[in-house]
Backbone as a ProteinNet text record, in pm:
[ID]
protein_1_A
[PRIMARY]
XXXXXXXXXXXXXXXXXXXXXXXXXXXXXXXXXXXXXXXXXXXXXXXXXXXXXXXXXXXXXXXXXXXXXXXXXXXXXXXXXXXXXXXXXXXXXXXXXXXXXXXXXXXXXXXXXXXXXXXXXXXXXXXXXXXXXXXXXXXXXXXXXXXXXXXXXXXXXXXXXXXXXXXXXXXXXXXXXXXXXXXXXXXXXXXXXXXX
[TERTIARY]
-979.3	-1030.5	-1171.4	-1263.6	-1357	-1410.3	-1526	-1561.5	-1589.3	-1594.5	-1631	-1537.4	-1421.8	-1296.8	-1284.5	-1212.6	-1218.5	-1154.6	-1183.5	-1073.4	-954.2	-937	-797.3	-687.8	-742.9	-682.9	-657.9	-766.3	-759.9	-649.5	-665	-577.3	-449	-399.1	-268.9	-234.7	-330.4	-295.5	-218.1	-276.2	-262.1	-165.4	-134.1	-38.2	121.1	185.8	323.8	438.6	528.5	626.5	678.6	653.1	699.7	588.1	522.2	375.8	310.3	353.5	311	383.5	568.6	664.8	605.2	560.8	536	444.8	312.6	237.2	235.5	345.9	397.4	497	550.4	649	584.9	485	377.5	305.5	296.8	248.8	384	496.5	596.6	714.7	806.1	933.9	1049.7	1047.1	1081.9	1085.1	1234.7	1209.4	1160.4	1269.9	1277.7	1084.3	1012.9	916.2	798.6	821	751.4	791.2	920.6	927.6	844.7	894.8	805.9	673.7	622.5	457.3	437.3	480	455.7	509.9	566	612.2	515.3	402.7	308.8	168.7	145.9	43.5	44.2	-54.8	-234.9	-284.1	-342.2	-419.8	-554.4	-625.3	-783	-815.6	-758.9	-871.7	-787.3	-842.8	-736.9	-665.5	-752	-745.8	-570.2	-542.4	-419	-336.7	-351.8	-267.2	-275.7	-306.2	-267.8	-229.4	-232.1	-151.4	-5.4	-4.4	108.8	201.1	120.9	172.8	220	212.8	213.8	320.4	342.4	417.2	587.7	576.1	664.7	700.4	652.3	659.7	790.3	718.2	795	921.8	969.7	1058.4	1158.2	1156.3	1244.3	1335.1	1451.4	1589.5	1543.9	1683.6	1667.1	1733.9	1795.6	1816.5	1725.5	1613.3	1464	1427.6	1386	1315.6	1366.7	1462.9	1518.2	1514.1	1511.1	1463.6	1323.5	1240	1112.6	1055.2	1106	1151.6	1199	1283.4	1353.6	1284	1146.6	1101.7	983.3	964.7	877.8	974.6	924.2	998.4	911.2	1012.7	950.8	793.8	742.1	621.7	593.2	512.1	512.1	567	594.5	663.4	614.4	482.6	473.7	506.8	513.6	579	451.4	495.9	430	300.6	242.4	143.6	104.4	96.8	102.8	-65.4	-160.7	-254.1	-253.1	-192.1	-209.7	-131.1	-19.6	29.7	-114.6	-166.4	-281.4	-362.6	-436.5	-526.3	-489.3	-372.9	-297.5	-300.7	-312.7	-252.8	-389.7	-485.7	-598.1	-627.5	-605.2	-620.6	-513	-403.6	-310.4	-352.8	-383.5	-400.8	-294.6	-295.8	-186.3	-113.7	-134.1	-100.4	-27.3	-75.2	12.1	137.9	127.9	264.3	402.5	430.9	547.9	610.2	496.5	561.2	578.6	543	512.8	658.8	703.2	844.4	934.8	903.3	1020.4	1073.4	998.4	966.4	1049.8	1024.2	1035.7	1171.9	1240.7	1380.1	1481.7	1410.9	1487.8	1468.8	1374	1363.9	1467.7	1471.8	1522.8	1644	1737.9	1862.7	1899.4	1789.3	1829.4	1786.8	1724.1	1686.8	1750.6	1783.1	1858.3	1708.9	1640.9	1484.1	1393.8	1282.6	1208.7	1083.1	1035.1	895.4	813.1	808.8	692.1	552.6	429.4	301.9	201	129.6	-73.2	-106.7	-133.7	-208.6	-337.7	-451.3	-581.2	-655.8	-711.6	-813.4	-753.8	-611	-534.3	-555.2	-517.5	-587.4	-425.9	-381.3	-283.9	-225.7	-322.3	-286.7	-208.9	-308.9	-246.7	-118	-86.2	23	154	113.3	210.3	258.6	147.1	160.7	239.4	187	328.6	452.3	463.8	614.6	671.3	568.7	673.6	715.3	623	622.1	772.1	729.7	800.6	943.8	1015.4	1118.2	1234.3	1167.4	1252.9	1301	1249.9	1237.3	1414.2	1419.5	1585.6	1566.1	1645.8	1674	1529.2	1589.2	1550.5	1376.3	1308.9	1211.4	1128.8	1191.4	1144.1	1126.8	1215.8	1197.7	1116.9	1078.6	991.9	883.6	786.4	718.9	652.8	770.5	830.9	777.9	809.5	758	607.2	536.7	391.7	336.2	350.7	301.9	343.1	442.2	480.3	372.6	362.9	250.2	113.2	71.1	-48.1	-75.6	5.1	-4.6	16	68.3	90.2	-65.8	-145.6	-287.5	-386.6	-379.8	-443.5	-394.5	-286.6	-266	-282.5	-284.8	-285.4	-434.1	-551.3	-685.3	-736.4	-687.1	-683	-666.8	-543.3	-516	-600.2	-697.6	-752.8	-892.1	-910.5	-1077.5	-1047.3	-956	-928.7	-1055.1	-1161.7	-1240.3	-1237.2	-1303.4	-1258.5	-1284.4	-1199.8	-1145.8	-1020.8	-1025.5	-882.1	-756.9	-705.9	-505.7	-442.1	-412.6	-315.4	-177.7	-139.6	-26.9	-22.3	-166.7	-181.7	-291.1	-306.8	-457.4	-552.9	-524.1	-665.5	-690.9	-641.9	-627.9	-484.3	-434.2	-315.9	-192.8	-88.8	9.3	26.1	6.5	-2.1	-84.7	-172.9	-279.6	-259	-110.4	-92.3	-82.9	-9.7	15.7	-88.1	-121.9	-243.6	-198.8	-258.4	-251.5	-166.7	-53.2	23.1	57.2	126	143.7	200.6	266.5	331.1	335.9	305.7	323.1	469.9	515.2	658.5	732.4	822.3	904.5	1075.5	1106.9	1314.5	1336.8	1438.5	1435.6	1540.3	1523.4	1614	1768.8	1864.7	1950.8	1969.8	2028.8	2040.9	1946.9	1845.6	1751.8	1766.2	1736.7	1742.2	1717.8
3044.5	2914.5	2899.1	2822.6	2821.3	2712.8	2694.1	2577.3	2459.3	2465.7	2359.7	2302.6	2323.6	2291.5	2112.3	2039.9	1862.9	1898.6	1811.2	1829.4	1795.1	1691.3	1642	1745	1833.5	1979.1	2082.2	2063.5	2173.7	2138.3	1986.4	1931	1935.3	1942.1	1979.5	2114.1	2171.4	2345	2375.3	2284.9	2309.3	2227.7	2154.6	2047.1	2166.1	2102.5	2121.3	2131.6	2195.6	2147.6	1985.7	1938.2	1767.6	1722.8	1733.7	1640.5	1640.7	1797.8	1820.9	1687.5	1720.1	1701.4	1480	1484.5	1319.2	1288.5	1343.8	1302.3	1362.8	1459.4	1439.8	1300.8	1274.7	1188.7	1031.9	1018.9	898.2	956	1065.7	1073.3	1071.9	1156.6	1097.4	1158.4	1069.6	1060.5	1153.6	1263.1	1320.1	1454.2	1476.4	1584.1	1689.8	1769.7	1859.8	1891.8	1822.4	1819.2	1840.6	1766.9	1788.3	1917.8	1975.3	2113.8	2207.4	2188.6	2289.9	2325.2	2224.6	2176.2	2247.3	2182.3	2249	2384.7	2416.1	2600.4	2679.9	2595.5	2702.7	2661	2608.8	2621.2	2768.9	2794.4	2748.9	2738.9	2616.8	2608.2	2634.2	2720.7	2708.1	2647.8	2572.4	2449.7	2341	2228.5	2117.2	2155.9	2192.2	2222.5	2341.9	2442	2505.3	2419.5	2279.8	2211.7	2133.7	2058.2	1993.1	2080.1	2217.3	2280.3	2291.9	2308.9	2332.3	2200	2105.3	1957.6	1952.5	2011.1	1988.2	2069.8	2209.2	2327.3	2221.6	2191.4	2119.3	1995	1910.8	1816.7	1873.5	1977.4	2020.1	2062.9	2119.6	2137.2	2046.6	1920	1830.9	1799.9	1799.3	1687.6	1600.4	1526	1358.3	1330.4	1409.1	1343	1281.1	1434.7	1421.1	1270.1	1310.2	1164.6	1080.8	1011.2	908.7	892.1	985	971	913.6	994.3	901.6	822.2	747.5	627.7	554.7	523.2	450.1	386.8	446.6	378	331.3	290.3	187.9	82.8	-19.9	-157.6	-229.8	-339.8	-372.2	-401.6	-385.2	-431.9	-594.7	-666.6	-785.7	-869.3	-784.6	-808.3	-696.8	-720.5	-638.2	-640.6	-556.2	-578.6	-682.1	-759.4	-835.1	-787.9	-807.2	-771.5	-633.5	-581.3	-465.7	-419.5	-364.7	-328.1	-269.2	-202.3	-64.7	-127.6	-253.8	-283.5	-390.5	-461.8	-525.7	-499.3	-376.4	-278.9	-187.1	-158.2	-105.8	-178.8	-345.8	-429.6	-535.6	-452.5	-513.8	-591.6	-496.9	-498.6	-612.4	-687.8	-727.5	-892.5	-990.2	-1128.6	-1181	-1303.7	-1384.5	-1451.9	-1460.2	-1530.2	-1400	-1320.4	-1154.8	-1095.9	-1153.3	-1115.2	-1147.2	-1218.7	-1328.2	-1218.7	-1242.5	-1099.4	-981.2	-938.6	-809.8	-788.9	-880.8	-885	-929.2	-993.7	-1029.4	-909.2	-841.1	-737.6	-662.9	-573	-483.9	-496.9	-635.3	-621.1	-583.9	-651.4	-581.4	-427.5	-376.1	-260.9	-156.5	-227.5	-172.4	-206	-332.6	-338.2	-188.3	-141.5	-67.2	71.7	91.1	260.6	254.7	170.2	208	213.7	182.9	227.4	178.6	131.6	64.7	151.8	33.9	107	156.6	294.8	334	387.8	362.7	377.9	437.7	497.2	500.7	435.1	335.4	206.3	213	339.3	303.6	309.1	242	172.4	118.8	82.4	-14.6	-128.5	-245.3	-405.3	-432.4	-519.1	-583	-642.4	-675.6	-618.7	-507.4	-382.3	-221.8	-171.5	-263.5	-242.2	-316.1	-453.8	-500.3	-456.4	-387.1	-360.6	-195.7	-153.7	-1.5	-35.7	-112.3	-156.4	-186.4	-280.3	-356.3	-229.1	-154.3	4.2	61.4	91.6	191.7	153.5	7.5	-53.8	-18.3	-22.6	75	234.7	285.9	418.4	468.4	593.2	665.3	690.9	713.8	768.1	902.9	1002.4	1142.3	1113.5	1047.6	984.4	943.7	842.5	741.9	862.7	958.6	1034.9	1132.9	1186.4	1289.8	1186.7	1050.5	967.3	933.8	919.9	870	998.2	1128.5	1268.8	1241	1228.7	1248.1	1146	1039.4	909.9	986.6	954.8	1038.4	1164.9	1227.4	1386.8	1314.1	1248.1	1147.8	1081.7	1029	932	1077.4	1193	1243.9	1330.3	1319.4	1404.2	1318.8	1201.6	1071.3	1096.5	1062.9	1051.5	1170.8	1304.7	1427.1	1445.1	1427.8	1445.5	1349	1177.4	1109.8	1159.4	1225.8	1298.7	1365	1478.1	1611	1561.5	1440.7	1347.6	1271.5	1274.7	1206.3	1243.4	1187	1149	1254.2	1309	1323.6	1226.9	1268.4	1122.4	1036.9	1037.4	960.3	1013.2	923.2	994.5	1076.8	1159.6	1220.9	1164.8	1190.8	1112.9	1007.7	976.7	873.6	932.6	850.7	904.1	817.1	705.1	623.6	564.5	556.2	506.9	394.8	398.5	283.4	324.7	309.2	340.2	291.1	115.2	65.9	83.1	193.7	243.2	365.2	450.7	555.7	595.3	515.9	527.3	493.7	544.7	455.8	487.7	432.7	412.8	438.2	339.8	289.4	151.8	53.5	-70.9	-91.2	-26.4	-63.7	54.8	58.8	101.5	204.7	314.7	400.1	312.4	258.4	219.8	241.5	266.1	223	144.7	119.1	-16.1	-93.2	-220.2	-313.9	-333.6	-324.4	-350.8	-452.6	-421.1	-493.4	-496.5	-438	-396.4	-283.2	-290.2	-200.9	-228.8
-382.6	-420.5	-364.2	-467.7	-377.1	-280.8	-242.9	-195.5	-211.5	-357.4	-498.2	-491.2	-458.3	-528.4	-451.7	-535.4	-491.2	-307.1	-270.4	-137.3	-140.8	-207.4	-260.1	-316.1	-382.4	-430.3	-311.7	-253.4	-89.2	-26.9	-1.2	88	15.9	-56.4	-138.2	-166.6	-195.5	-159.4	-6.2	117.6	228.4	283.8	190.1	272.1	238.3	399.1	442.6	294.4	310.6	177.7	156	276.8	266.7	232.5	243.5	232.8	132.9	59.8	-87.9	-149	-135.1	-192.5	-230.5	-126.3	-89.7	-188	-185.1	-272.9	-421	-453.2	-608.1	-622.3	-488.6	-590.9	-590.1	-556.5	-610.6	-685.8	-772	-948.2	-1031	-960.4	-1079.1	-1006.2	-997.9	-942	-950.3	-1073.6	-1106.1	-1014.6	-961.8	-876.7	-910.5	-1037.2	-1095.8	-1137	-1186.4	-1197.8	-1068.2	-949.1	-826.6	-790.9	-786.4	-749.3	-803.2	-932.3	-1009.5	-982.8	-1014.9	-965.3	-828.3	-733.1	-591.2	-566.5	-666	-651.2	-686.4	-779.2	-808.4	-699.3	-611.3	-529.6	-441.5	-404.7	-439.9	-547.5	-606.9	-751.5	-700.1	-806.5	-791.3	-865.9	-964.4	-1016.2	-1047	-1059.4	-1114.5	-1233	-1335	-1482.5	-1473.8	-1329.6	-1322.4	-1329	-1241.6	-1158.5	-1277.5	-1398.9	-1492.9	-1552.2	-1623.1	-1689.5	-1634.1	-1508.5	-1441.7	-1459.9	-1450.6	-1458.4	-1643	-1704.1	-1873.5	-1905.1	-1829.6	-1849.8	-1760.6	-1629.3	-1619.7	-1638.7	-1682	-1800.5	-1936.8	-1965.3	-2117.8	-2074	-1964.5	-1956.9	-1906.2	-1860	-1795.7	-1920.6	-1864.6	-1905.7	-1941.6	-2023.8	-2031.1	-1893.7	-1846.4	-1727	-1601.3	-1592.4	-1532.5	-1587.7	-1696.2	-1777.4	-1740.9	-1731	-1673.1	-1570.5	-1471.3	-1302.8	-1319	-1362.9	-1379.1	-1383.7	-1545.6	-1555.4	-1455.1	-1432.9	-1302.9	-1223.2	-1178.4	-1068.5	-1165.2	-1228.9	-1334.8	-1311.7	-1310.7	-1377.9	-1468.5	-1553.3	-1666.6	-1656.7	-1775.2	-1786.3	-1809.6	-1785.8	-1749.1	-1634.8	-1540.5	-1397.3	-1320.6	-1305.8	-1151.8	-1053.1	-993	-837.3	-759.2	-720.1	-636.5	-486	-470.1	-360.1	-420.4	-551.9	-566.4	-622.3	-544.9	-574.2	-712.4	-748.8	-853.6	-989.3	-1002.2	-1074.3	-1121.8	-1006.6	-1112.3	-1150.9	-1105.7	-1194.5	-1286	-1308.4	-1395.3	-1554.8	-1457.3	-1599.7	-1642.7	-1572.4	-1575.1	-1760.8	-1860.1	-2011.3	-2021.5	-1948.2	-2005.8	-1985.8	-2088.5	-2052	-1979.4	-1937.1	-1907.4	-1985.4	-2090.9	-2218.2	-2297.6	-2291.1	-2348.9	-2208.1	-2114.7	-2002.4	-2041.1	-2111.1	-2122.3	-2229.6	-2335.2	-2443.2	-2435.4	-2310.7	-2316.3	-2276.6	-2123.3	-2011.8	-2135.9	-2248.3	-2334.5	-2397.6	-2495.6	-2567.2	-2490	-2361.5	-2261.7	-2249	-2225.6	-2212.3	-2282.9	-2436	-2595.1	-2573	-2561.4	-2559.1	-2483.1	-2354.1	-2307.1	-2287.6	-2366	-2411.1	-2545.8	-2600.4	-2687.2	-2660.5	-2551.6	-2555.8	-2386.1	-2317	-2205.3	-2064	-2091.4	-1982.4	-2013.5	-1902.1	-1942.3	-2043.2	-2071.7	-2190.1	-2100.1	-2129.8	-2059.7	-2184.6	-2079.9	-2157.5	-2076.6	-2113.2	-2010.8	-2057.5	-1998.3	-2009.9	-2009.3	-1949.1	-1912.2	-2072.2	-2028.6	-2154.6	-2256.5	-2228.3	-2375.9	-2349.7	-2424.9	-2374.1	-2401.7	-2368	-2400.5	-2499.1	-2641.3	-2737.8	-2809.8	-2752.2	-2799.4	-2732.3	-2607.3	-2516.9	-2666.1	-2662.8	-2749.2	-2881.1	-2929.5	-3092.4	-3076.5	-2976.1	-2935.3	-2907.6	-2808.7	-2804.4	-2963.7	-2996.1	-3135.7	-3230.9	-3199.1	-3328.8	-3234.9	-3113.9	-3026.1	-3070.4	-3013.9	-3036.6	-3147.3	-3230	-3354.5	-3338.6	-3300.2	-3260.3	-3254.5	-3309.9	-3252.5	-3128.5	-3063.7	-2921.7	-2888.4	-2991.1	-2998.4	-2995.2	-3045.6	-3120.6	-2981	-2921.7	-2805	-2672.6	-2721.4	-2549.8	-2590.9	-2683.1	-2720.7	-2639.4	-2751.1	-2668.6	-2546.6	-2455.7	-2351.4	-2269	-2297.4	-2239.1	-2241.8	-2361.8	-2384.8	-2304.5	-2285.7	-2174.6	-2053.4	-2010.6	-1902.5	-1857.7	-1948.8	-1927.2	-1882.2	-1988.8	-1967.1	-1848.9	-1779.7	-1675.3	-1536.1	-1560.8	-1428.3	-1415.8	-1549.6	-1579.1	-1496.9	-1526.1	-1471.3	-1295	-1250.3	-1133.7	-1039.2	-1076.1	-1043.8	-1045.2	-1120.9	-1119.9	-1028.2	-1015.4	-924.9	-763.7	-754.4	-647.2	-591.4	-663.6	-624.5	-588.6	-650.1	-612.4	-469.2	-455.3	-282.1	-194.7	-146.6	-55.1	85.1	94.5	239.9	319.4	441.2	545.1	515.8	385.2	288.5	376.4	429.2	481.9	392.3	435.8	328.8	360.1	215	185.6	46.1	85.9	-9.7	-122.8	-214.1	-324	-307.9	-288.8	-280.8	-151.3	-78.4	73.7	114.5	18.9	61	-20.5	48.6	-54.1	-184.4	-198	-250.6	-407.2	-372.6	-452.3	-488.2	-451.1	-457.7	-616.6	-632.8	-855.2	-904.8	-1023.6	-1131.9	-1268.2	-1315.1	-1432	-1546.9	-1488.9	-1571.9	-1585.8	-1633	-1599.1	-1516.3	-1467.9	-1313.2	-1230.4	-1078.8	-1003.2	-1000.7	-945.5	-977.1	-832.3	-805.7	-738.7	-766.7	-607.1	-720.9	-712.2	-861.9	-915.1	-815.4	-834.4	-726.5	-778.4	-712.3	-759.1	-869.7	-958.3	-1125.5	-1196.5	-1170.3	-1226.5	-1338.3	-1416.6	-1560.3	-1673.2
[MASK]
++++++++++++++++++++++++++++++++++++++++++++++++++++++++++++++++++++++++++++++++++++++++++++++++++++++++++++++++++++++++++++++++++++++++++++++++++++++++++++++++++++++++++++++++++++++++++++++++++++

């Protein structure tokens, strides 16, 4: 590797098997997926480490997928005090929240999980008019989807990762836990009891 390389990438090449393990599972929750990923370090470039991130992506379960999922909660209900859920939902008005948490629940009375999306650069509009499309969707249909967002958001959070600052704590990507996820509408958390 060379010297070019982000530090954020260094520092993840070099980090411990826990410490790797930690800061995959604030890009995506998915074990089966963090293993993978961290089985192939040392990366010499990000561009490995998103392929690597795309290659295990394609291979997850619906079971994976649903681990994933899981620690999203609905959209239009961020987690509270949550740095990354309101820059996440920055595109989303206040007047578009109500529909979005309404929407989100049908949805997920009928596909079993919440809607997931990459949100960066959608407005809250384009958030709503996917759901309303998404909603219809077969099962088979929604998780193909559901994979490609998913891929999207761990490309975002994983390139996020490798730009980490030096001085930045490791552990985290942007300096706070709170800031550890991006760009999606919500922050990855597990869900609270009765939550689903």
């Amino acid at each position: 590797m060379t010297s070019s390389a982000p530090p954020g990438l260094a520092r993840f090449n070099a980090a411990d098997d826990r410490a790797a393990a930690a800061l995959l599972s604030s890009v995506c929750a998915s074990r089966t997926w963090g293993a993978a990923v961290a089985a192939g370090r040392p990366y010499a470039t990000v561009g490995k480490l998103l392929d690597a991130s795309d290659a295990a992506m394609a291979q997850l379960t619906a079971a994976d997928l649903a681990e994933a999922m899981a620690a999203h909660p609905p959209i239009g209900r961020p987690a509270p005090g949550d740095a990354a859920s309101a820059r996440e939902q920055s595109g989303v008005r206040d007047a578009e929240r109500a529909e979005l948490l309404e929407l989100n629940l049908a949805y997920q009375e009928r596909h079993g999980h919440v809607f997931l999306i990459c949100a960066t650069g959608r407005t809250g509009e384009e958030m709503l008019a996917a759901l309303r499309a998404r909603i219809r969707h077969d099962a088979d249909t929604e998780r193909d989807i559901v994979r490609t967002e998913l891929g999207k958001i761990n490309r975002i959070r994983l390139t996020r990762l490798t730009e980490t600052p030096a001085g930045t704590p490791e552990g985290t990507l942007t300096g706070t836990p709170a800031e550890a996820a991006s760009e999606t509408l919500e922050a990855p958390r597990a869900p609270a009891e009765g939550e689903r």
